Coordinates of C-alpha atoms in Angstrom, one line a residue:
X1 CA -2.1 34.7 -46.2
X2 CA -3.6 34.6 -48.7
X3 CA -4.4 38.8 -49.0
X4 CA -2.8 39.6 -52.3
X5 CA -4.3 36.9 -54.1
X6 CA -5.4 33.6 -53.3
X7 CA -3.6 30.9 -54.4
X8 CA -5.3 28.9 -56.6
X9 CA -5.3 32.5 -58.9
X10 CA -1.5 32.9 -58.8
X11 CA -1.0 29.1 -60.1
X12 CA -3.1 30.4 -62.9
X13 CA -1.2 33.5 -63.7
X14 CA 1.6 31.3 -62.9
X15 CA 1.1 28.8 -65.5
X16 CA 1.3 26.0 -62.6
X17 CA -1.5 24.7 -63.1
X18 CA -4.8 24.7 -65.3
X19 CA -8.0 26.2 -65.3
X20 CA -9.5 21.8 -64.7
X21 CA -6.3 20.6 -62.0
X22 CA -7.5 23.4 -60.2
X23 CA -11.6 22.8 -60.0
X24 CA -11.0 19.2 -59.9
X25 CA -8.6 19.8 -56.4
X26 CA -11.4 22.3 -55.1
X27 CA -13.7 19.6 -55.7
X28 CA -11.5 17.1 -53.7
X29 CA -11.1 19.7 -51.0
X30 CA -14.0 19.6 -49.7
X31 CA -14.7 16.1 -49.2
X32 CA -11.5 15.5 -48.1
X33 CA -10.9 18.7 -45.7
X34 CA -7.8 19.1 -47.3
X35 CA -5.8 23.2 -47.5
X36 CA -5.5 23.3 -51.4
X37 CA -2.0 23.2 -51.0
X38 CA -2.0 20.0 -49.6
X39 CA -4.6 18.9 -52.3
X40 CA -2.5 20.5 -55.4
X41 CA 0.6 17.9 -54.1
X42 CA -1.6 14.8 -53.7
X43 CA -3.2 15.2 -56.8
X44 CA 0.6 15.5 -58.7
X45 CA -0.1 18.6 -60.3
X46 CA 1.9 21.0 -58.2
X47 CA 6.1 20.6 -56.0
X48 CA 6.1 21.3 -53.0
X49 CA 8.5 24.0 -53.6
X50 CA 6.1 25.1 -56.0
X51 CA 3.4 25.0 -53.2
X52 CA 6.2 27.5 -51.1
X53 CA 6.8 29.8 -53.9
X54 CA 3.2 31.0 -53.7
X55 CA 3.8 31.1 -49.7
X56 CA 6.4 33.5 -50.4
X57 CA 4.8 34.9 -53.2
X58 CA 2.6 36.3 -50.7
X59 CA 4.9 37.2 -47.5
X60 CA 6.2 39.2 -51.0
X61 CA 9.6 38.3 -50.9
X62 CA 12.2 35.9 -51.4
X63 CA 11.9 32.0 -51.2
X64 CA 14.7 29.7 -49.8
X65 CA 14.8 25.9 -50.5
X66 CA 16.7 25.3 -47.9
X67 CA 19.1 22.9 -50.7
X68 CA 21.8 21.6 -49.3
X69 CA 25.0 23.4 -51.2
X70 CA 22.3 26.4 -49.1
X71 CA 23.5 25.3 -45.0
X72 CA 27.2 24.9 -46.2
X73 CA 28.0 28.3 -47.4
X74 CA 25.4 29.6 -44.6
X75 CA 28.3 27.6 -42.2
X76 CA 30.1 30.6 -42.4
X77 CA 27.7 32.9 -41.7
X78 CA 26.0 30.8 -38.7
X79 CA 28.8 33.1 -36.0
X80 CA 26.0 35.8 -36.0
X81 CA 22.8 33.2 -34.5
X82 CA 23.1 31.6 -31.7
X83 CA 21.2 27.9 -31.5
X84 CA 19.1 29.9 -28.5
X85 CA 17.6 32.4 -31.0
X86 CA 17.6 29.4 -34.4
X87 CA 16.0 27.4 -32.4
X88 CA 13.4 29.9 -30.9
X89 CA 13.1 31.8 -33.4
X90 CA 13.1 29.1 -36.3
X91 CA 15.1 30.7 -38.6
X92 CA 18.0 30.2 -40.3
X93 CA 21.7 32.5 -41.2
X94 CA 22.4 32.8 -44.7
X95 CA 24.9 35.0 -46.2
X96 CA 26.1 38.4 -45.6
X97 CA 26.0 41.0 -47.9
X98 CA 27.8 44.5 -46.1
X99 CA 25.4 45.1 -43.8
X100 CA 23.0 43.0 -44.5
X101 CA 22.4 39.4 -42.6
X102 CA 20.2 36.6 -45.1
X103 CA 17.8 35.0 -43.1
X104 CA 15.5 32.6 -43.5
X105 CA 12.4 32.0 -41.3
X106 CA 9.0 30.2 -41.8
X107 CA 7.1 33.9 -39.7
X108 CA 9.1 36.3 -43.0
X109 CA 7.2 39.9 -40.8
X110 CA 7.8 38.1 -37.4
X111 CA 8.7 41.8 -35.4
X112 CA 9.9 40.3 -32.4
X113 CA 12.0 37.9 -33.8
X114 CA 13.3 41.1 -36.7
X115 CA 14.0 43.1 -33.7
X116 CA 15.4 40.9 -31.4
X117 CA 18.2 39.3 -34.6
X118 CA 18.8 43.3 -35.4
X119 CA 19.9 43.9 -32.5
X120 CA 21.8 40.6 -31.4
X121 CA 24.1 40.7 -35.1
X122 CA 24.0 44.3 -35.5
X123 CA 23.1 44.1 -39.6
X124 CA 20.2 45.1 -41.3
X125 CA 17.6 41.2 -41.8
X126 CA 16.7 40.6 -44.7
X127 CA 14.5 37.8 -45.1
X128 CA 13.9 34.4 -46.7
X129 CA 10.5 32.2 -46.8
X130 CA 11.5 28.2 -46.2
X131 CA 8.5 25.4 -45.2
X132 CA 8.9 24.8 -41.5
X133 CA 10.1 21.4 -41.8
X134 CA 13.3 21.9 -44.1
X135 CA 14.0 25.5 -41.4
X136 CA 14.3 22.7 -38.3
X137 CA 16.2 20.3 -40.8
X138 CA 18.9 23.3 -41.4
X139 CA 18.9 24.3 -38.2
X140 CA 20.1 20.2 -37.3
X141 CA 22.6 19.7 -39.9
X142 CA 23.6 23.1 -39.6
X143 CA 24.5 23.8 -34.8
X144 CA 25.1 19.8 -34.8
X145 CA 23.5 18.7 -31.2
X146 CA 27.3 19.0 -30.6
X147 CA 27.1 22.5 -29.3
X148 CA 23.0 22.5 -28.8
X149 CA 22.7 20.4 -25.0
X150 CA 19.9 22.8 -23.4
X151 CA 18.2 23.3 -26.5
X152 CA 18.6 20.6 -29.9
X153 CA 20.1 18.0 -27.8
X154 CA 17.5 15.6 -28.2
X155 CA 20.7 13.1 -26.3
X156 CA 20.2 14.3 -23.0
X157 CA 16.4 14.1 -23.1
X158 CA 15.7 9.9 -21.7
X159 CA 11.5 10.2 -21.8
X160 CA 10.2 7.4 -20.4
X161 CA 7.4 7.0 -22.2
X162 CA 5.3 4.4 -25.4
X163 CA 5.2 4.7 -28.7
X164 CA 3.1 5.8 -31.0
X165 CA 2.0 3.0 -33.5
X166 CA -0.1 5.2 -35.1
X167 CA -4.0 6.7 -36.0
X168 CA -5.9 6.0 -39.5
X169 CA -7.9 10.0 -38.9
X170 CA -4.3 11.5 -38.6
X171 CA -2.7 10.7 -41.4
X172 CA -0.6 14.1 -41.3
X173 CA 0.4 13.8 -38.2
X174 CA 1.9 10.2 -38.8
X175 CA 4.3 11.5 -40.7
X176 CA 5.8 14.1 -39.1
X177 CA 5.6 13.6 -34.8
X178 CA 8.3 10.9 -34.4
X179 CA 10.7 12.6 -37.1
X180 CA 13.4 14.3 -35.3
X181 CA 13.8 17.6 -36.1
X182 CA 9.9 17.6 -34.7
X183 CA 10.9 15.6 -32.0
X184 CA 14.3 17.6 -31.2
X185 CA 11.7 20.9 -31.3
X186 CA 9.7 19.9 -28.5
X187 CA 12.7 18.4 -26.1
X188 CA 14.1 21.8 -26.8
X189 CA 11.7 23.8 -25.3
X190 CA 11.6 20.9 -22.3
X191 CA 15.0 21.1 -21.6
X192 CA 14.8 25.1 -21.9
X193 CA 12.1 25.4 -19.3
X194 CA 14.0 23.5 -16.5
X195 CA 17.3 25.5 -17.1
X196 CA 14.7 28.5 -16.2
X197 CA 13.4 27.1 -13.4
X198 CA 9.9 26.9 -15.3
X199 CA 7.5 24.8 -13.5
X200 CA 4.0 25.0 -16.7
X201 CA 5.5 25.4 -20.4
X202 CA 1.8 26.4 -21.9
X203 CA 1.1 25.6 -26.0
X204 CA -1.4 27.8 -26.8
X205 CA -2.4 28.5 -30.0
X206 CA -3.5 31.9 -31.5
X207 CA -4.6 32.4 -34.4
X208 CA -1.8 32.2 -36.7
X209 CA 0.8 30.9 -34.6
X210 CA 2.0 28.5 -31.3
X211 CA 3.3 30.2 -28.7
X212 CA 4.7 28.9 -25.8
X213 CA 5.1 30.3 -22.8
X214 CA 6.6 29.5 -19.2
X215 CA 5.4 30.2 -15.2
X216 CA 8.9 31.2 -13.7
X217 CA 7.9 31.8 -10.0
X218 CA 4.8 32.4 -11.1
X219 CA 4.8 34.8 -13.8
X220 CA 3.9 34.0 -17.3
X221 CA 6.6 34.7 -19.4
X222 CA 6.1 34.6 -23.6
X223 CA 9.6 32.3 -24.7
X224 CA 9.3 31.8 -28.9
X225 CA 6.9 31.1 -31.6
X226 CA 6.1 28.1 -33.8
X227 CA 4.8 28.2 -37.3
X228 CA 0.9 27.5 -36.9
X229 CA 2.2 24.0 -40.0
X230 CA 4.2 22.8 -37.6
X231 CA 0.6 23.4 -34.3
X232 CA -0.4 19.7 -35.6
X233 CA 3.2 17.5 -34.6
X234 CA 3.8 19.6 -31.5
X235 CA 1.0 19.3 -29.3
X236 CA 0.9 15.5 -30.9
X237 CA 3.9 14.3 -29.6
X238 CA 3.9 16.7 -26.2
X239 CA 0.6 14.4 -25.9
X240 CA 1.9 10.9 -27.9
X241 CA 5.0 11.4 -24.5
X242 CA 1.6 12.1 -22.2
X243 CA 0.7 9.0 -23.0
X244 CA -3.4 11.2 -24.5
X245 CA -5.8 9.6 -27.8
X246 CA -3.5 12.0 -30.0
X247 CA -6.7 11.7 -32.6
X248 CA -9.1 12.5 -29.9
X249 CA -8.7 16.9 -29.8
X250 CA -12.5 17.3 -29.7
X251 CA -12.1 16.4 -25.5
X252 CA -9.8 18.7 -22.8
X253 CA -7.0 14.4 -22.2
X254 CA -4.7 13.6 -18.8
X255 CA -1.8 12.8 -18.9
X256 CA 2.3 12.5 -18.1
X257 CA 5.5 11.1 -18.9
X258 CA 8.6 11.1 -17.0
X259 CA 11.7 11.8 -18.6
X260 CA 16.0 13.5 -17.7
X261 CA 17.9 16.3 -17.9
X262 CA 20.9 15.1 -16.6
X263 CA 21.2 13.3 -13.6
X264 CA 17.9 15.2 -12.7
X265 CA 15.0 13.6 -12.8
X266 CA 11.2 14.6 -13.7
X267 CA 7.8 14.8 -13.6
X268 CA 5.5 16.0 -16.0
X269 CA 1.9 16.5 -15.6
X270 CA -0.2 16.5 -19.5
X271 CA -3.7 18.4 -19.5
X272 CA -5.0 18.9 -23.1
X273 CA -7.8 21.7 -24.0
X274 CA -9.7 22.6 -27.3
X275 CA -9.9 26.2 -27.6
X276 CA -11.4 28.2 -31.2
X277 CA -7.4 28.4 -32.8
X278 CA -7.5 24.6 -31.5
X279 CA -6.3 22.5 -28.3
X280 CA -4.6 24.8 -25.5
X281 CA -1.6 22.0 -24.0
X282 CA -0.2 22.9 -20.6
X283 CA 2.8 20.0 -19.3
X284 CA 3.5 21.1 -15.4
X285 CA 7.0 19.9 -14.3
X286 CA 7.4 18.6 -11.2
X287 CA 11.2 18.7 -10.1
X288 CA 11.7 16.5 -7.3
X289 CA 14.9 17.2 -5.9
X290 CA 13.7 20.8 -5.7
X291 CA 10.0 20.3 -4.4
X292 CA 10.6 18.4 -1.3
X293 CA 11.6 20.4 1.0
X294 CA 12.0 20.0 4.1
X295 CA 11.0 22.3 7.2
X296 CA 14.0 24.9 7.8
X297 CA 14.1 25.1 4.2
X298 CA 10.3 26.6 3.5
X299 CA 11.8 30.8 4.7
X300 CA 9.4 30.3 7.5
X301 CA 9.4 32.5 10.2
X302 CA 12.1 31.0 13.7
X303 CA 8.6 31.6 16.2
X304 CA 5.9 30.4 13.3
X305 CA 8.2 26.7 12.5
X306 CA 8.8 25.9 16.3
X307 CA 5.6 27.2 17.3
X308 CA 4.2 24.2 13.8
X309 CA 6.6 21.7 14.9
X310 CA 5.4 21.1 18.3
X311 CA 1.2 20.8 16.0
X312 CA 2.5 18.6 14.5
X313 CA 4.3 16.7 17.5
X314 CA 0.8 16.2 19.1
X315 CA -0.5 13.0 18.5
X316 CA -3.8 14.0 17.3
X317 CA -6.1 16.7 16.0
X318 CA -6.6 18.5 12.6
X319 CA -4.3 20.7 11.2
X320 CA -5.0 23.7 8.3
X321 CA -3.2 24.4 5.6
X322 CA -4.3 27.3 4.0
X323 CA -4.1 29.6 0.3
X324 CA -4.8 30.3 -2.7
X325 CA -3.8 27.7 -5.7
X326 CA -0.1 27.9 -6.7
X327 CA 0.6 28.3 -2.9
X328 CA 2.8 26.3 -1.9
X329 CA 0.1 24.5 0.5
X330 CA 1.2 20.4 -0.9
X331 CA 4.9 21.7 -0.3
X332 CA 4.5 22.1 3.3
X333 CA 2.0 19.9 4.3
X334 CA 5.2 17.4 1.6
X335 CA 7.8 18.5 4.6
X336 CA 5.2 17.8 7.2
X337 CA 5.2 14.7 6.4
X338 CA 8.9 14.1 6.5
X339 CA 9.2 16.0 9.6
X340 CA 6.8 13.3 11.5
X341 CA 7.5 10.4 9.5
X342 CA 8.8 7.7 12.1
X343 CA 9.3 3.7 11.0
X344 CA 6.3 3.8 14.3
X345 CA 3.9 5.8 12.7
X346 CA 1.6 5.2 9.8
X347 CA 1.2 7.3 7.9
X348 CA -1.6 7.3 5.1
X349 CA -2.4 10.3 2.8
X350 CA -4.8 10.3 0.1
X351 CA -4.6 13.0 -3.2
X352 CA -5.4 14.3 -6.1
X353 CA -3.0 13.8 -7.8
X354 CA -0.3 12.8 -5.4
X355 CA 2.7 14.5 -6.8
X356 CA 5.7 12.8 -4.9
X357 CA 6.5 10.2 -3.5
X358 CA 8.2 9.7 0.2
X359 CA 9.8 6.2 0.8
X360 CA 7.8 5.2 4.1
X361 CA 4.0 6.7 3.7
X362 CA 1.2 4.7 2.6
X363 CA 0.4 8.2 -0.4
X364 CA -3.2 6.9 -2.7
X365 CA -4.7 9.1 -4.9
X366 CA -8.6 9.8 -5.8
X367 CA -10.4 8.7 -9.5
X368 CA -13.4 10.7 -9.3
X369 CA -14.5 9.1 -12.0
X370 CA -14.0 5.8 -10.6
X371 CA -16.8 7.3 -7.9
X372 CA -13.0 7.4 -5.3
X373 CA -14.4 10.5 -3.8
X374 CA -11.9 12.1 -0.9
X375 CA -14.1 10.9 1.4
X376 CA -14.8 8.1 -0.1
X377 CA -11.2 7.4 0.3
X378 CA -10.7 8.9 3.4
X379 CA -13.9 6.3 5.0
X380 CA -11.0 3.5 3.5
X381 CA -8.1 5.3 4.8
X382 CA -9.2 5.4 8.3
X383 CA -10.0 1.5 8.4
X384 CA -6.5 1.0 7.9
X385 CA -5.0 1.5 11.1
X386 CA -3.2 5.2 11.0
X387 CA -1.9 7.2 13.4
X388 CA -1.7 9.7 11.0
X389 CA -3.6 10.9 6.9
X390 CA -3.3 13.6 4.8
X391 CA -6.1 15.3 3.0
X392 CA -4.8 16.5 0.0
X393 CA -7.9 18.9 -0.8
X394 CA -11.3 19.5 2.2
X395 CA -13.1 20.4 -0.7
X396 CA -17.1 19.4 0.1
X397 CA -19.0 19.0 3.4
X398 CA -18.2 15.4 3.5
X399 CA -14.8 14.7 3.5
X400 CA -14.2 18.2 6.6
X401 CA -17.1 16.3 8.7
X402 CA -14.7 12.5 8.0
X403 CA -11.8 14.9 8.6
X404 CA -13.3 16.4 12.3
X405 CA -13.7 12.9 13.2
X406 CA -10.6 11.4 12.7
X407 CA -8.9 14.4 13.9
X408 CA -11.8 13.6 17.8
X409 CA -11.6 9.8 17.6
X410 CA -6.9 10.1 18.7
X411 CA -5.6 11.0 15.3
X412 CA -3.4 13.3 13.3
X413 CA -5.5 14.5 10.4
X414 CA -3.7 17.2 7.6
X415 CA -5.0 19.2 5.7
X416 CA -6.2 21.8 2.9
X417 CA -8.4 24.4 2.6
X418 CA -9.6 27.6 0.2
X419 CA -9.0 30.5 2.2
X420 CA -7.8 34.3 2.7
X421 CA -5.7 34.3 6.1
X422 CA -5.8 31.7 8.9
X423 CA -8.5 33.3 11.6
X424 CA -11.2 32.7 8.2
X425 CA -10.8 28.8 8.4
X426 CA -12.7 28.0 11.1
X427 CA -16.4 30.3 10.1
X428 CA -14.7 28.1 6.1
X429 CA -15.5 25.2 7.8
X430 CA -19.0 26.8 9.7
X431 CA -20.2 27.8 5.6
X432 CA -20.0 24.0 4.9
X433 CA -22.4 22.5 7.3
X434 CA -19.4 21.5 10.3
X435 CA -21.6 21.8 13.9
X436 CA -19.2 24.1 15.6
X437 CA -18.4 21.5 18.2
X438 CA -17.0 19.5 15.9
X439 CA -15.3 22.3 15.6
X440 CA -13.3 23.1 18.6
X441 CA -13.4 19.3 19.0
X442 CA -11.6 18.9 15.8
X443 CA -8.9 21.7 15.1
X444 CA -5.6 22.8 16.5
X445 CA -3.8 24.7 13.9
X446 CA -4.2 26.8 11.0
X447 CA -0.8 27.5 9.0
X448 CA -2.0 31.0 5.6
X449 CA 0.6 30.9 3.4
X450 CA 1.4 33.3 -0.1
X451 CA 3.8 32.7 -2.5
X452 CA 5.8 36.4 -3.7
X453 CA 9.6 36.5 -6.0
X454 CA 12.7 36.2 -4.4
X455 CA 14.7 39.4 -5.2
X456 CA 18.1 38.6 -6.8
X457 CA 20.9 37.8 -4.4
X458 CA 23.3 39.6 -7.3
X459 CA 21.7 42.8 -8.1
X460 CA 19.2 44.0 -5.5
X461 CA 19.4 47.2 -4.1
X462 CA 18.4 49.1 -1.8
X463 CA 16.4 51.9 -1.3
X464 CA 13.8 53.7 1.1
X465 CA 10.4 53.6 0.6
X466 CA 8.9 57.7 1.3
X467 CA 6.2 57.8 -1.0
X468 CA 3.0 58.5 1.6
X469 CA 0.6 56.5 0.5
X470 CA 2.7 53.3 1.5
X471 CA 4.5 54.3 3.9
X472 CA 0.3 55.3 5.9
X473 CA 0.2 51.7 5.3
X474 CA 2.9 51.1 7.4
X475 CA 2.8 53.4 10.2
X476 CA 4.3 57.1 8.5
X477 CA 8.3 56.1 8.6
X478 CA 9.5 55.3 5.7
X479 CA 11.2 51.9 5.3
X480 CA 14.3 50.6 4.4
X481 CA 14.4 48.4 1.5
X482 CA 15.4 46.9 -1.7
X483 CA 14.5 46.3 -5.3
X484 CA 14.9 44.3 -8.2
X485 CA 17.0 45.5 -11.1
X486 CA 18.1 43.0 -13.2
X487 CA 21.2 40.8 -14.4
X488 CA 22.3 38.1 -17.1
X489 CA 22.3 35.6 -12.8
X490 CA 17.8 36.2 -13.6
X491 CA 17.4 37.2 -17.3
X492 CA 17.7 41.0 -16.1
X493 CA 13.8 40.4 -13.9
X494 CA 14.9 41.4 -11.3
X495 CA 13.7 38.0 -8.8
X496 CA 15.1 34.3 -9.0
X497 CA 13.8 32.1 -7.4
X498 CA 10.1 33.0 -4.4
X499 CA 9.6 31.8 -1.1
X500 CA 7.2 31.5 1.5
X501 CA 4.9 34.8 3.7
X502 CA 3.5 32.2 6.2
X503 CA 0.4 33.3 8.6
X504 CA -0.2 30.7 12.2
X505 CA -2.9 30.9 14.3
X506 CA -2.7 28.9 17.2
X507 CA -6.9 27.7 18.2
X508 CA -7.1 28.9 22.2
X509 CA -10.0 28.8 24.5
X510 CA -10.7 32.1 24.0
X511 CA -11.4 31.7 20.3
X512 CA -12.8 28.4 21.0
X513 CA -16.2 30.1 22.9
X514 CA -16.2 32.7 20.0
X515 CA -16.7 29.7 16.9
X516 CA -19.3 28.2 19.1
X517 CA -21.1 30.3 18.6
X518 CA -20.3 31.0 14.6
X519 CA -17.8 34.0 15.2
X520 CA -16.3 36.0 11.9
X521 CA -11.9 36.2 11.1
X522 CA -12.0 39.5 12.7
X523 CA -13.6 39.0 15.7
X524 CA -11.5 36.0 16.0
X525 CA -8.6 37.7 14.9
X526 CA -9.3 40.5 17.7
X527 CA -9.4 38.6 20.0
X528 CA -6.3 35.8 19.1
X529 CA -4.0 36.0 22.2
X530 CA -1.1 37.3 22.5
X531 CA 2.2 34.0 20.6
X532 CA -1.2 33.0 19.6
X533 CA -1.3 34.9 15.9
X534 CA 1.5 34.9 14.2
X535 CA 0.3 37.4 11.2
X536 CA 1.8 37.2 7.8
X537 CA 2.1 40.9 7.3
X538 CA 4.3 40.7 10.6
X539 CA 6.2 38.6 8.1
X540 CA 5.8 39.9 5.0
X541 CA 7.7 43.4 6.1
X542 CA 10.4 41.6 8.0
X543 CA 11.0 40.0 3.7
X544 CA 11.1 43.2 2.6
X545 CA 13.3 44.8 5.4
X546 CA 15.7 41.7 4.5
X547 CA 15.7 41.9 1.0
X548 CA 14.4 38.6 0.0
X549 CA 11.7 39.5 -1.6
X550 CA 10.6 43.5 -2.4
X551 CA 7.3 45.1 -1.5
X552 CA 5.6 45.6 -4.8
X553 CA 5.8 41.5 -4.5
X554 CA 4.2 41.8 -1.3
X555 CA 1.7 44.3 -2.5
X556 CA -0.1 42.4 -4.9
X557 CA -0.3 39.3 -2.2
X558 CA -1.2 40.7 1.0
X559 CA -3.5 43.4 2.5
X560 CA -1.4 46.3 4.4
X561 CA -2.9 48.0 7.4
X562 CA -3.4 48.3 10.7
X563 CA -1.5 45.1 11.8
X564 CA 1.3 46.3 9.2
X565 CA 1.4 49.5 10.6
X566 CA 1.7 47.5 14.5
X567 CA 4.1 45.1 13.2
X568 CA 6.6 48.5 11.6

């Protein structure tokens, strides 16, 4: 920040400190490792306002201390900047001089913020520098919690967490992590994520700031930046909520907590990872209301849903759900469990982790650090007299073989596997070292899936696909479809929510003979009898025609080819 003149040189020039005081502070700084400004304040040689004034000088803008009288006068212009923008950019409106709106900010050179305010207010924007902690206090005073039910409403966020008792090595964090402004900022981010339907919150340290991004419908969107000076406090607050060690910033950690947004109860999983510019923290949000769906809520083609219900009605056999990470496999498995659960069936699961609890089902979680792997836990489950077993993920040959043998001996086994399509599952099991005869005896069906963004129902527009490159993939004929536009309902994205694309493969006798000879996916796909393979390309094109998604979304997830042309 001090590219024009070093902090010590500026303070000397202004007569704030003497050369002897600067030398003593530099010596102390080398011992403690703290910043020079903090050291000078602790030694009593400068005031906090002296330090902030020096920072403002480097920004080449005025310093605004945000006294009580200033905040009172700001009440007259607060209508120019809403609470959402104020908390997102950490800015406070100060006064209006003609057509120029003066603001206080901790980042006067934030071009994104200046452009956004210029567009939303229609005014010229001039910035003064204020420290982040004073800005947050001013925002709380200026707007009040009654006008900030989403972005500044700690009363609406009930977090189930333990209190923090303090850690010796993080003195500065002790002073800020439980202060109302920091709590309010973190709460506003959590509530904004819930309101916008985000699945993940990414806290990403950059060189000069902390960036916050939300994953909405599978895509990451930047939503706000936090000044570098608040990075440690904000990240420590999130870790504290997840009952993690805030003093340990050198090792990855995992945690979890639960909070309420109105009547909704949200489970949050927290993961931290040390990076060059500080800890990177990701919060996965698990909304029980939206995640636990029934089969008919998943958007499967009727034929696929009916065949899948028949498969899970069998007393034994293994059904695999395949797809990449984040493709909704767990949601599908939970829907299948709800479909078949009964007082007369003993249903047990081994998961990593248990994302949602389902009444009437025995769910257990692997713990590899304690030696409780999928394989070990699956062996223990099979001694519990189960009728149905769910295996969260088949990761290794040992787990795969135990699952296959369980399916052979009278159990219905549901499991996930990472493959590109449904017909690749047998070959993947062979690659893992499972004998073909065991696969043939156990496997009854495979469901492959992907998630694509759903077009916004309020603003989508019909279109005709005539591009020759695309129409050649679709058999040469134009395709009547829909395209995204963008409106207030979808935050001008054009998409809102996601829908699944599905492929169901039912293992038949001709296919079993091929598996016995270790045939590849293409040979199995070509030999599948009619009615035993419903392709993802068919489902994708039908959803494009029906306006559920766009062709662009489908092309990003599904490889269209000759089978798509036949479906078209």
